[in-house]
Amino acid sequence: MKPLSTFNIIASFLGGLVLLFVVAPIVGMVLATPLSALVSTAKEPEVTGSIWLTLWVSMAATLVFAVAAIPLAYLLARRSFWGKRLVLGVIDLPVVIPHSAAGIAILGFIARDSVMGKTASIFGVSLVGTPAAIALAMAFVSLPFLINAAREGFAAVPERLEKAALNLGASPARVFFTISLPLAWKAILSGLVMMFARGMSEFGAVVIVAYHPMITPVLIFERFGAFGLKYARPVSVIFIGVCLAVFVVIRLIAKREVKDA
Amino acid sequence: MLRVDAICKSFKEFSLSGVSFSVEQGDYFMLLGPSGAGKSVVLEIIAGLIAPVSGSVYLDDVDITSEAISSRGVGLVFQDLALFPHLTVFQNIAFPLKRKGVKGEELSRRVGSLAQKLQVTHLLKRSPSTLSGGEAQRVALARTLALEPRILLLDEPLAAVDVELRAELRALLRNLNREGQTILHVTHDYEEAISLGSQVAVMADGRIAQQGTIEEVFQNPASDFVAKFSGIRNFYPVTASPLSNGNLRVATLSNSLSISFYSDDATQQGYICIPENTVSISVQKQESSQQNTFSGKVIDVFKQRFGYEVVVDVLGLHVAALITEESLAKLMLTTGTVVWVSFKATTVRFIAV
């Protein structure tokens, strides 16, 4: 075996510290939470309801916004147009702005006196404090993950294959659905998973647009504020477990799908 | 049938300036030129993948310059083939048929028939990534033919194929053309042009240097470039004797002259090429190992970059020889001198058609 150089030893040590920094608080929290507390918390309808709400709203936000975000990613990968750099910057904006500020912006957008709020009220619907508002907040902060991953996926598809399909008589829409989309699918799927995961873990923007119904990150915050660390821990541990399980399952499904494709 | 009229297009590295040529129904048209001459760009303009700055493309007298790519009826086989990696061979060939609404049994029947014609039936379930160069080429051809193109555009179709498979693919392309498929084939290989083409246009620096039948262009190059690029002046259509044991064969020319050459290709129709620098000239007949010795009369002598080119008329056949200035002076060659022309059978190249 090759002896490690001094640089490699230092790099490994520093890397280990970083990993420890990520793992230690989570492991510490898990170890500090008694099993009995976990079991009783898992039985609470408020907890299970909030986890379910978080999962389905994030999933719905991901799927609904994907319908428009994926074609946008394709255009960004394939077309050159005036102001493209500006559009790319706008897409990354949610990553750099504080999420509480994003929540304020969305609240203004859907409030009863806004155009969207007024339109919704015509149909007797109020958006503020609804799963729809939560979905909008989640989508706002997590869309860049999907758009950027899909854009890179489309850019990696050789343009020649699309040209060949056009030459074989396919319309641009058919080329998109039969060539570009299947070939970029792996990257798109990865983007969908990232968007879903990021949406699920969002707190800052959601807490402003909808304190109720309560998604799990808001529930954890509420329990911490009202009852303290001890009562916030079991919910946190359960939610982290659920997130990890969902993440692993989706990754496995995605891996199999890409393999089949 | 296809008319390319004064096409112009500029790129960073080169530009097409006024490219014009026409391909008739049933032609096997070769667009011949060195790498970077702009041949592939011409194909992509005809297919509509690139728009020209000026000029027009006509197909059956209809201007298709601005027509959508998918409705041109022009089938292009890319140099890198562009097979769809996520589809099987069957699905690749079925791609243009599905667009036309062909389904079910009819789809299987038509894919099967094309696969049989291109000899890829055993590959239908395979993924393109598992195919050899020759197999992939056949699949790409089958897929484009499924489109039933009015003209088939081929971009260097034999470049990625092993030498052994080339003859096989050439025969396949020749048969397609004989069945009536009009073909425009881009190549940098003059042998390929001779072997397959009925018409040829030589392209250099983004323009057409010469166009005509293979014989017109190769025997009478209009410019130094065409002469140098084609690289052959002594180029004649022949009927060869059947393959014999020792592979020494006799080619009979149109003027009944017989030339000996070696070849293991059993084809009887073709062209022979005799490099100018392998032809010897003497004023008296000499006994030597050279199988081919003929008497003729010098009809032209002119300076070349290195030495002189002497053109000798042998029973109406023009044979060019490249000799040094010293030899020209020693033999005192001028127009009208009677000379002996000789060359070895091993220097004669036979190109089957």
Coordinates of C-alpha atoms in Angstrom, one line a residue:
Chain A
M1 CA 0.0 0.0 0.0
K2 CA 1.2 3.5 -0.9
P3 CA 2.1 5.5 2.2
L4 CA -0.1 8.6 2.7
S5 CA 1.5 12.0 2.0
T6 CA 1.4 14.7 4.7
F7 CA -1.1 16.6 2.6
N8 CA -3.4 13.6 2.3
I9 CA -3.2 13.1 6.1
I10 CA -4.1 16.8 6.8
A11 CA -6.9 16.7 4.1
S12 CA -8.3 13.5 5.6
F13 CA -8.2 15.0 9.2
L14 CA -10.0 18.2 8.1
G15 CA -12.5 16.2 6.1
G16 CA -13.2 14.0 9.1
L17 CA -13.9 17.1 11.2
V18 CA -16.4 18.4 8.7
L19 CA -18.2 15.1 8.6
L20 CA -18.3 15.0 12.4
F21 CA -19.7 18.5 12.4
V22 CA -22.7 17.2 10.3
V23 CA -23.2 13.9 11.9
A24 CA -22.5 14.6 15.6
P25 CA -25.5 17.0 16.3
I26 CA -27.9 14.6 14.6
V27 CA -26.5 11.5 16.4
G28 CA -26.4 13.4 19.6
M29 CA -30.0 14.4 19.2
V30 CA -31.0 10.8 18.5
L31 CA -29.1 9.5 21.5
A32 CA -30.6 12.1 23.7
T33 CA -34.2 11.1 22.8
P34 CA -35.7 8.2 24.8
L35 CA -37.4 5.5 22.7
S36 CA -40.6 5.8 24.8
A37 CA -40.8 9.5 23.8
L38 CA -40.4 8.6 20.2
V39 CA -43.1 6.0 20.3
S40 CA -45.6 8.3 22.1
T41 CA -44.8 11.2 19.8
A42 CA -45.2 9.0 16.7
K43 CA -48.7 8.1 17.9
E44 CA -49.8 11.8 18.2
P45 CA -52.3 12.6 15.4
E46 CA -50.9 16.2 15.3
V47 CA -47.4 14.8 14.4
T48 CA -48.5 12.2 11.9
G49 CA -50.9 14.7 10.3
S50 CA -48.1 17.3 9.9
I51 CA -45.7 14.7 8.4
W52 CA -48.3 13.5 5.9
L53 CA -49.1 17.2 5.1
T54 CA -45.5 18.0 4.6
L55 CA -44.9 15.0 2.3
W56 CA -47.9 15.4 0.0
V57 CA -47.7 19.2 -0.3
S58 CA -44.0 19.1 -1.2
M59 CA -44.7 16.2 -3.7
A60 CA -47.6 18.1 -5.2
A61 CA -45.6 21.4 -5.5
T62 CA -42.8 19.5 -7.2
L63 CA -45.0 17.7 -9.7
V64 CA -47.2 20.8 -10.5
F65 CA -44.3 23.1 -11.0
A66 CA -42.3 20.5 -13.0
V67 CA -44.8 20.7 -15.8
A68 CA -43.6 24.3 -16.5
A69 CA -40.1 24.1 -15.1
I70 CA -38.9 21.3 -17.3
P71 CA -39.8 23.0 -20.6
L72 CA -38.2 26.2 -19.3
A73 CA -35.0 24.2 -18.5
Y74 CA -35.0 22.8 -22.0
L75 CA -35.3 26.3 -23.5
L76 CA -32.5 27.5 -21.3
A77 CA -30.3 24.6 -22.4
R78 CA -31.0 24.9 -26.1
R79 CA -31.9 28.4 -27.1
S80 CA -29.9 31.6 -27.0
F81 CA -31.9 34.7 -26.5
W82 CA -31.5 38.3 -25.3
G83 CA -31.5 38.5 -21.5
K84 CA -30.8 34.8 -21.0
R85 CA -28.1 35.5 -18.3
L86 CA -30.7 37.6 -16.5
V87 CA -33.2 34.8 -16.6
L88 CA -30.5 32.4 -15.2
G89 CA -29.8 34.9 -12.4
V90 CA -33.5 35.2 -11.6
I91 CA -33.8 31.4 -11.3
D92 CA -31.0 31.3 -8.7
L93 CA -32.5 34.2 -6.8
P94 CA -34.5 32.1 -4.3
V95 CA -31.2 30.4 -3.2
V96 CA -29.5 33.6 -2.2
I97 CA -32.4 35.6 -0.6
P98 CA -33.4 35.0 3.0
H99 CA -36.3 32.5 3.1
S100 CA -38.3 34.6 5.5
A101 CA -38.1 37.5 3.0
A102 CA -39.2 35.0 0.3
G103 CA -42.2 34.2 2.5
I104 CA -43.1 37.9 2.9
A105 CA -42.9 38.3 -0.9
I106 CA -45.2 35.3 -1.5
L107 CA -47.6 36.5 1.2
G108 CA -47.9 39.8 -0.6
F109 CA -48.5 37.9 -3.8
I110 CA -51.3 35.8 -2.5
A111 CA -52.9 38.1 0.1
R112 CA -56.5 38.9 -0.2
D113 CA -55.8 42.4 -1.6
S114 CA -53.4 41.2 -4.3
V115 CA -54.5 40.4 -7.9
M116 CA -54.1 36.7 -7.3
G117 CA -55.9 36.9 -3.9
K118 CA -58.8 38.8 -5.4
T119 CA -59.0 36.4 -8.4
A120 CA -59.0 33.4 -5.9
S121 CA -61.7 35.1 -3.8
I122 CA -64.0 35.4 -6.8
F123 CA -64.1 31.6 -6.7
G124 CA -64.7 31.7 -2.9
V125 CA -61.1 30.6 -2.2
S126 CA -58.6 32.1 0.2
L127 CA -55.0 31.1 -0.4
V128 CA -53.4 32.4 2.8
G129 CA -53.1 29.6 5.4
T130 CA -53.9 26.8 3.0
P131 CA -51.8 23.9 1.6
A132 CA -51.8 25.8 -1.7
A133 CA -49.9 28.6 0.0
I134 CA -47.5 26.1 1.6
A135 CA -46.9 24.6 -1.8
L136 CA -46.2 28.0 -3.3
A137 CA -43.7 28.8 -0.6
M138 CA -42.0 25.4 -0.9
A139 CA -41.9 25.7 -4.7
F140 CA -40.4 29.2 -4.6
V141 CA -37.4 28.1 -2.6
S142 CA -36.8 24.7 -4.2
L143 CA -37.4 25.4 -8.0
P144 CA -33.8 26.3 -8.7
F145 CA -32.8 22.8 -7.8
L146 CA -35.1 21.3 -10.4
I147 CA -34.5 23.8 -13.2
N148 CA -30.7 23.8 -12.9
A149 CA -30.5 20.0 -12.8
A150 CA -32.8 19.6 -15.8
R151 CA -31.0 22.3 -17.7
E152 CA -27.7 20.5 -17.2
G153 CA -29.4 17.2 -18.2
F154 CA -30.8 18.7 -21.5
A155 CA -27.5 20.4 -22.3
A156 CA -25.7 17.0 -22.0
V157 CA -28.0 15.5 -24.7
P158 CA -26.2 15.7 -28.0
E159 CA -28.0 18.2 -30.2
R160 CA -27.2 16.0 -33.2
L161 CA -29.7 13.4 -31.9
E162 CA -32.4 16.0 -31.9
K163 CA -31.4 17.1 -35.4
A164 CA -31.5 13.5 -36.5
A165 CA -35.0 13.1 -35.1
L166 CA -36.2 16.3 -36.8
N167 CA -34.7 15.0 -40.1
L168 CA -36.6 11.7 -39.6
G169 CA -39.8 13.7 -39.7
A170 CA -40.5 14.3 -36.0
S171 CA -42.1 17.6 -34.9
P172 CA -40.2 19.7 -32.3
A173 CA -42.7 18.5 -29.6
R174 CA -42.2 14.9 -30.6
V175 CA -38.4 15.3 -30.5
F176 CA -38.7 16.8 -27.0
F177 CA -40.9 13.9 -25.7
T178 CA -39.2 11.0 -27.4
I179 CA -35.5 12.1 -27.5
S180 CA -34.6 15.0 -25.3
L181 CA -36.7 14.1 -22.2
P182 CA -35.8 10.4 -22.0
L183 CA -32.1 11.1 -22.5
A184 CA -32.1 13.9 -19.9
W185 CA -34.4 11.9 -17.5
K186 CA -31.7 10.9 -15.1
A187 CA -30.7 14.5 -14.4
I188 CA -34.4 15.6 -14.3
L189 CA -35.3 12.8 -11.8
S190 CA -32.4 13.9 -9.6
G191 CA -33.6 17.5 -9.8
L192 CA -37.2 16.4 -8.9
V193 CA -35.8 14.5 -5.8
M194 CA -33.8 17.5 -4.8
M195 CA -36.8 19.9 -5.2
F196 CA -39.0 17.5 -3.2
A197 CA -36.5 17.1 -0.5
R198 CA -35.8 20.9 -0.3
G199 CA -39.5 21.7 -0.2
M200 CA -40.1 19.2 2.5
S201 CA -37.5 20.8 4.8
E202 CA -38.5 24.4 4.2
F203 CA -39.4 26.4 7.2
G204 CA -38.7 30.1 6.8
A205 CA -41.0 30.9 3.9
V206 CA -43.8 28.5 4.9
V207 CA -44.1 29.8 8.5
I208 CA -44.9 33.2 7.1
V209 CA -47.6 32.2 4.5
A210 CA -49.2 29.4 6.6
Y211 CA -48.5 28.8 10.3
H212 CA -51.5 26.6 10.1
P213 CA -52.1 23.9 8.8
M214 CA -48.8 23.0 10.4
I215 CA -46.1 21.3 8.4
T216 CA -43.5 19.4 10.5
P217 CA -40.7 22.0 10.4
V218 CA -43.2 24.5 11.8
L219 CA -44.5 22.0 14.3
I220 CA -40.9 21.4 15.6
F221 CA -40.5 25.2 15.9
E222 CA -43.8 25.6 17.8
R223 CA -43.0 22.8 20.2
F224 CA -39.6 24.2 20.9
G225 CA -41.0 27.7 21.5
A226 CA -43.9 26.5 23.7
F227 CA -42.4 23.5 25.5
G228 CA -38.6 23.6 25.0
L229 CA -35.8 21.4 23.6
K230 CA -36.9 18.1 25.2
Y231 CA -40.4 18.2 23.5
A232 CA -39.0 19.4 20.1
R233 CA -36.5 16.5 19.9
P234 CA -38.8 13.5 19.3
V235 CA -40.6 15.2 16.5
S236 CA -37.3 16.3 15.0
V237 CA -35.9 12.7 15.2
I238 CA -39.0 11.2 13.6
F239 CA -39.1 13.7 10.8
I240 CA -35.4 13.3 10.0
G241 CA -36.0 9.5 9.9
V242 CA -39.0 10.0 7.6
C243 CA -37.0 12.3 5.3
L244 CA -34.1 9.9 5.1
A245 CA -36.4 7.0 4.4
V246 CA -38.3 8.8 1.7
F247 CA -35.1 10.1 0.2
V248 CA -33.5 6.6 0.1
V249 CA -36.7 5.0 -1.4
I250 CA -37.0 7.7 -4.1
R251 CA -33.3 7.4 -5.0
L252 CA -33.7 3.6 -5.3
I253 CA -36.8 3.9 -7.5
A254 CA -35.1 6.6 -9.6
K255 CA -32.0 4.4 -10.0
R256 CA -34.2 1.5 -11.2
E257 CA -36.2 3.7 -13.6
V258 CA -33.0 5.1 -15.2
K259 CA -31.6 1.6 -15.5
D260 CA -34.8 0.4 -17.2
A261 CA -34.8 3.4 -19.5
Chain B
M1 CA -34.3 16.8 -59.0
L2 CA -32.2 18.5 -56.4
R3 CA -30.8 21.9 -57.2
V4 CA -28.5 23.8 -54.9
D5 CA -28.3 27.3 -56.2
A6 CA -25.5 29.8 -55.1
I7 CA -25.5 28.8 -51.4
C8 CA -23.5 31.1 -49.2
K9 CA -22.8 30.7 -45.5
S10 CA -20.0 32.1 -43.3
F11 CA -18.5 30.4 -40.3
K12 CA -15.5 31.4 -38.2
E13 CA -13.2 28.9 -39.8
F14 CA -14.4 29.0 -43.4
S15 CA -17.3 30.0 -45.7
L16 CA -19.3 28.6 -48.5
S17 CA -19.3 31.0 -51.4
G18 CA -21.8 30.4 -54.2
V19 CA -22.1 26.6 -54.0
S20 CA -24.2 25.4 -56.9
F21 CA -24.8 21.9 -58.3
S22 CA -27.7 19.7 -59.4
V23 CA -28.5 16.1 -58.9
E24 CA -30.8 14.3 -61.3
Q25 CA -33.3 11.6 -60.3
G26 CA -31.6 8.2 -59.9
D27 CA -28.1 9.8 -59.8
Y28 CA -25.4 8.6 -57.4
F29 CA -23.8 12.0 -56.9
M30 CA -20.5 12.3 -55.1
L31 CA -19.5 15.5 -53.3
L32 CA -15.7 15.1 -53.1
G33 CA -13.3 17.3 -51.2
P34 CA -10.7 17.5 -48.5
S35 CA -11.7 17.8 -44.8
G36 CA -12.8 21.3 -44.0
A37 CA -14.0 22.1 -47.5
G38 CA -17.6 22.6 -46.3
K39 CA -19.1 19.4 -47.7
S40 CA -21.0 18.4 -44.5
V41 CA -22.4 21.9 -44.2
V42 CA -23.8 21.7 -47.7
L43 CA -25.6 18.5 -46.6
E44 CA -27.0 20.1 -43.4
I45 CA -28.2 23.1 -45.5
I46 CA -30.0 20.8 -47.9
A47 CA -31.6 18.9 -44.9
G48 CA -32.5 22.3 -43.3
L49 CA -30.4 21.9 -40.2
I50 CA -28.5 25.1 -41.1
A51 CA -30.0 28.1 -42.9
P52 CA -27.9 29.6 -45.6
V53 CA -27.2 33.4 -45.7
S54 CA -28.2 33.5 -49.3
G55 CA -29.0 31.0 -52.1
S56 CA -31.7 28.4 -52.5
V57 CA -32.3 24.7 -52.4
Y58 CA -34.8 23.3 -54.8
L59 CA -36.3 19.8 -54.7
D60 CA -38.3 18.8 -57.7
D61 CA -38.4 22.5 -58.7
V62 CA -39.9 23.5 -55.4
D63 CA -37.9 26.0 -53.2
I64 CA -37.4 24.2 -49.9
T65 CA -34.9 26.6 -48.5
S66 CA -37.3 27.8 -45.7
E67 CA -39.3 24.6 -45.4
A68 CA -39.4 22.9 -41.9
I69 CA -36.8 20.2 -41.5
S70 CA -39.4 17.5 -40.8
S71 CA -41.4 18.0 -43.9
R72 CA -38.5 18.2 -46.5
G73 CA -38.5 14.5 -47.4
V74 CA -34.7 14.5 -47.4
G75 CA -33.0 11.7 -45.4
L76 CA -29.6 12.5 -43.9
V77 CA -27.3 9.8 -42.5
F78 CA -24.9 11.7 -40.2
Q79 CA -21.3 10.8 -40.1
D80 CA -21.5 9.9 -36.5
L81 CA -24.8 8.1 -37.4
A82 CA -26.8 9.7 -34.5
L83 CA -28.6 6.5 -33.5
F84 CA -30.8 7.1 -30.5
P85 CA -29.0 5.4 -27.6
H86 CA -32.1 4.9 -25.4
L87 CA -34.0 3.0 -28.1
T88 CA -33.4 -0.5 -29.5
V89 CA -32.5 -1.1 -33.1
F90 CA -36.1 -1.9 -33.8
Q91 CA -37.3 1.3 -32.2
N92 CA -34.7 3.3 -34.1
I93 CA -35.9 2.0 -37.4
A94 CA -39.5 2.4 -36.4
F95 CA -39.0 6.0 -35.4
P96 CA -39.9 7.7 -38.7
L97 CA -42.6 5.1 -39.4
K98 CA -44.4 5.9 -36.1
R99 CA -44.4 9.6 -37.0
K100 CA -46.3 8.6 -40.1
G101 CA -48.9 6.8 -38.0
V102 CA -47.8 3.2 -38.8
K103 CA -48.7 0.9 -35.9
G104 CA -48.9 -2.7 -34.8
E105 CA -48.4 -5.5 -37.3
E106 CA -47.8 -3.1 -40.2
L107 CA -45.0 -1.4 -38.2
S108 CA -43.4 -4.8 -37.4
R109 CA -43.7 -5.8 -41.0
R110 CA -42.1 -2.7 -42.4
V111 CA -39.3 -2.6 -39.9
G112 CA -38.7 -6.3 -40.6
S113 CA -38.6 -5.7 -44.3
L114 CA -36.1 -2.9 -44.0
A115 CA -34.0 -4.9 -41.5
Q116 CA -33.9 -7.8 -44.0
K117 CA -32.9 -5.5 -46.8
L118 CA -30.0 -4.0 -44.7
Q119 CA -29.2 -7.4 -43.1
V120 CA -29.8 -6.3 -39.6
T121 CA -32.7 -8.6 -38.7
H122 CA -30.6 -10.4 -36.0
L123 CA -29.9 -7.0 -34.3
L124 CA -33.4 -5.7 -33.9
K125 CA -33.5 -6.3 -30.1
R126 CA -30.1 -4.9 -29.5
S127 CA -29.1 -1.5 -28.1
P128 CA -27.1 0.7 -30.5
S129 CA -24.2 0.9 -28.0
T130 CA -23.5 -2.8 -28.6
L131 CA -23.2 -2.6 -32.4
S132 CA -20.0 -2.6 -34.4
G133 CA -19.3 0.2 -36.8
G134 CA -20.6 -1.6 -39.9
E135 CA -23.8 -2.8 -38.0
A136 CA -24.5 0.7 -36.7
Q137 CA -24.0 2.1 -40.3
R138 CA -26.6 -0.4 -41.6
V139 CA -29.1 0.4 -38.9
A140 CA -28.7 4.2 -39.5
L141 CA -29.3 3.5 -43.2
A142 CA -32.4 1.4 -42.5
R143 CA -33.8 4.1 -40.2
T144 CA -33.3 6.8 -42.8
L145 CA -34.7 4.6 -45.6
A146 CA -37.8 4.1 -43.4
L147 CA -38.5 7.7 -44.1
E148 CA -38.7 6.9 -47.8
P149 CA -36.6 10.0 -48.6
R150 CA -36.8 11.5 -52.1
I151 CA -33.0 11.9 -51.8
L152 CA -30.7 10.2 -49.5
L153 CA -27.8 12.3 -48.1
L154 CA -24.8 10.4 -46.8
D155 CA -22.1 12.1 -44.8
E156 CA -18.8 10.1 -45.1
P157 CA -20.7 6.8 -44.6
L158 CA -17.7 4.6 -45.0
A159 CA -15.3 6.6 -42.8
A160 CA -16.0 4.7 -39.6
V161 CA -16.1 1.2 -41.2
D162 CA -13.3 -1.4 -41.3
V163 CA -11.6 -1.8 -44.7
E164 CA -13.0 -5.4 -45.0
L165 CA -16.6 -4.2 -44.5
R166 CA -16.2 -1.3 -47.0
A167 CA -16.7 -3.4 -50.1
E168 CA -19.8 -4.9 -48.6
L169 CA -21.3 -1.5 -47.7
R170 CA -20.3 -0.1 -51.1
A171 CA -22.2 -3.0 -52.8
L172 CA -25.2 -2.2 -50.6
L173 CA -25.2 1.5 -51.5
R174 CA -24.8 0.7 -55.1
N175 CA -27.8 -1.7 -55.0
L176 CA -29.9 1.0 -53.3
N177 CA -29.1 3.4 -56.1
R178 CA -29.8 0.7 -58.7
E179 CA -33.2 0.2 -57.1
G180 CA -33.9 3.9 -57.9
Q181 CA -32.8 5.7 -54.8
T182 CA -31.2 9.1 -55.6
I183 CA -28.1 9.5 -53.4
L184 CA -25.9 12.5 -52.6
H185 CA -22.8 11.1 -50.9
V186 CA -20.1 13.3 -49.3
T187 CA -16.5 11.9 -49.1
H188 CA -12.9 12.9 -49.0
D189 CA -11.8 9.6 -50.6
Y190 CA -11.5 9.7 -54.4
E191 CA -11.5 5.9 -54.6
E192 CA -14.9 5.9 -53.0
A193 CA -16.1 8.5 -55.5
I194 CA -14.9 6.4 -58.4
S195 CA -16.3 3.2 -57.0
L196 CA -19.8 4.5 -56.4
G197 CA -20.5 7.7 -58.2
S198 CA -22.0 8.4 -61.5
Q199 CA -21.6 12.2 -61.1
V200 CA -19.0 14.0 -59.0
A201 CA -18.5 17.6 -57.8
V202 CA -15.1 18.4 -56.3
M203 CA -15.3 21.0 -53.5
A204 CA -12.4 23.1 -52.3
D205 CA -12.4 26.1 -49.9
G206 CA -16.1 26.4 -49.8
R207 CA -16.8 26.3 -53.5
I208 CA -17.3 23.8 -56.3
A209 CA -14.1 23.4 -58.3
Q210 CA -15.5 21.1 -60.9
Q211 CA -18.5 19.0 -61.6
G212 CA -19.2 16.3 -64.2
T213 CA -19.2 12.6 -64.7
I214 CA -16.5 10.7 -62.9
E215 CA -14.5 10.3 -66.1
E216 CA -14.8 13.9 -67.2
V217 CA -13.5 15.1 -63.8
F218 CA -10.8 12.6 -63.2
Q219 CA -9.4 12.5 -66.8
N220 CA -9.7 16.2 -67.4
P221 CA -9.2 18.0 -64.1
A222 CA -10.1 21.7 -64.6
S223 CA -7.6 23.0 -62.1
D224 CA -4.4 22.1 -60.3
F225 CA -6.4 21.5 -57.2
V226 CA -8.7 19.0 -58.8
A227 CA -5.7 17.2 -60.5
K228 CA -3.8 17.1 -57.2
F229 CA -6.7 16.1 -55.1
S230 CA -7.9 13.4 -57.4
G231 CA -4.2 12.5 -57.7
I232 CA -4.7 10.5 -60.9
R233 CA -4.4 11.3 -64.6
N234 CA -4.2 7.8 -65.9
F235 CA -7.7 6.6 -65.1
Y236 CA -9.7 4.4 -67.5
P237 CA -12.9 2.4 -67.4
V238 CA -12.1 -1.3 -68.1
T239 CA -13.6 -4.8 -68.3
A240 CA -11.3 -7.1 -66.4
S241 CA -10.7 -10.8 -67.1
P242 CA -12.1 -13.3 -64.5
L243 CA -10.1 -13.9 -61.4
S244 CA -7.4 -16.4 -62.0
N245 CA -5.2 -18.4 -59.6
G246 CA -2.2 -16.0 -59.5
N247 CA -4.5 -13.0 -59.3
L248 CA -2.8 -11.6 -62.5
R249 CA -5.6 -10.3 -64.6
V250 CA -6.0 -8.5 -67.9
A251 CA -8.0 -5.3 -68.3
T252 CA -9.5 -4.6 -71.7
L253 CA -9.9 -0.9 -72.5
S254 CA -12.3 0.8 -74.8
N255 CA -9.7 0.9 -77.5
S256 CA -9.0 -2.9 -77.2
L257 CA -5.7 -2.2 -75.4
S258 CA -5.0 -4.9 -72.8
I259 CA -3.3 -4.0 -69.5
S260 CA -2.1 -6.6 -67.0
F261 CA -2.7 -5.9 -63.3
Y262 CA -3.0 -7.8 -60.0
S263 CA -6.2 -7.9 -58.0
D264 CA -8.1 -10.3 -55.8
D265 CA -11.4 -8.5 -56.4
A266 CA -13.6 -10.8 -58.5
T267 CA -15.6 -7.9 -59.9
Q268 CA -15.1 -7.5 -63.7
Q269 CA -16.3 -3.9 -64.2
G270 CA -14.3 -1.1 -62.9
Y271 CA -11.6 1.5 -63.4
I272 CA -7.8 1.2 -63.4
C273 CA -5.5 3.9 -62.2
I274 CA -1.8 4.1 -63.1
P275 CA 0.1 6.6 -61.0
E276 CA 2.0 9.0 -63.3
N277 CA 5.3 8.6 -61.5
T278 CA 5.3 4.9 -62.1
V279 CA 5.1 5.1 -65.9
S280 CA 8.5 4.9 -67.7
I281 CA 9.2 6.3 -71.1
S282 CA 12.0 5.1 -73.5
V283 CA 12.7 5.8 -77.1
Q284 CA 13.5 2.1 -77.8
K285 CA 11.7 -1.0 -76.7
Q286 CA 13.5 -2.4 -73.7
E287 CA 13.4 -5.9 -72.2
S288 CA 12.4 -5.6 -68.6
S289 CA 10.2 -7.0 -65.9
Q290 CA 7.4 -4.6 -66.7
Q291 CA 4.3 -6.4 -67.9
N292 CA 2.8 -3.5 -69.7
T293 CA 4.8 -2.0 -72.7
F294 CA 3.1 0.0 -75.5
S295 CA 4.2 2.1 -78.3
G296 CA 2.8 5.6 -78.8
K297 CA 3.4 9.1 -79.8
V298 CA 4.1 12.1 -77.5
I299 CA 1.2 14.6 -77.9
D300 CA 2.1 17.0 -75.1
V301 CA 5.0 18.0 -72.8
F302 CA 4.6 20.5 -70.0
K303 CA 6.3 21.6 -66.8
Q304 CA 5.0 20.3 -63.5
R305 CA 5.9 21.3 -60.0
F306 CA 8.5 18.6 -60.0
G307 CA 9.8 17.6 -63.5
Y308 CA 7.7 17.4 -66.6
E309 CA 4.5 15.7 -67.6
V310 CA 4.7 13.9 -70.9
V311 CA 1.4 12.8 -72.5
V312 CA 1.6 9.9 -74.9
D313 CA -1.2 8.8 -77.3
V314 CA -1.4 5.0 -77.3
L315 CA -4.0 3.9 -79.8
G316 CA -6.1 6.9 -78.8
L317 CA -5.6 6.4 -75.1
H318 CA -3.8 9.3 -73.3
V319 CA -1.1 8.0 -70.9
A320 CA 0.6 10.6 -68.7
A321 CA 4.1 10.1 -67.3
L322 CA 6.1 12.2 -64.9
I323 CA 9.8 12.5 -65.8
T324 CA 12.8 14.6 -64.7
E325 CA 14.1 17.5 -66.7
E326 CA 17.3 15.5 -67.2
S327 CA 15.4 12.6 -68.7
L328 CA 13.4 14.9 -71.0
A329 CA 16.7 16.4 -72.3
K330 CA 18.4 13.0 -72.7
L331 CA 15.5 11.4 -74.6
M332 CA 14.9 14.7 -76.5
L333 CA 11.2 14.3 -76.2
T334 CA 9.0 16.7 -78.1
T335 CA 5.5 16.5 -79.6
G336 CA 5.4 13.8 -82.2
T337 CA 8.3 11.7 -80.9
V338 CA 7.5 7.9 -81.0
V339 CA 8.2 6.4 -77.6
W340 CA 7.6 3.2 -75.6
V341 CA 5.5 3.5 -72.5
S342 CA 5.9 0.9 -69.8
F343 CA 4.7 0.2 -66.3
K344 CA 4.6 -2.8 -63.9
A345 CA 1.4 -4.8 -63.4
T346 CA 1.8 -4.3 -59.7
T347 CA 1.5 -0.5 -59.9
V348 CA -1.9 -0.7 -61.6
R349 CA -4.8 -0.2 -59.2
F350 CA -8.1 -1.7 -60.0
I351 CA -11.2 0.0 -58.5
A352 CA -14.3 -2.1 -58.8
V353 CA -17.7 -0.5 -59.5

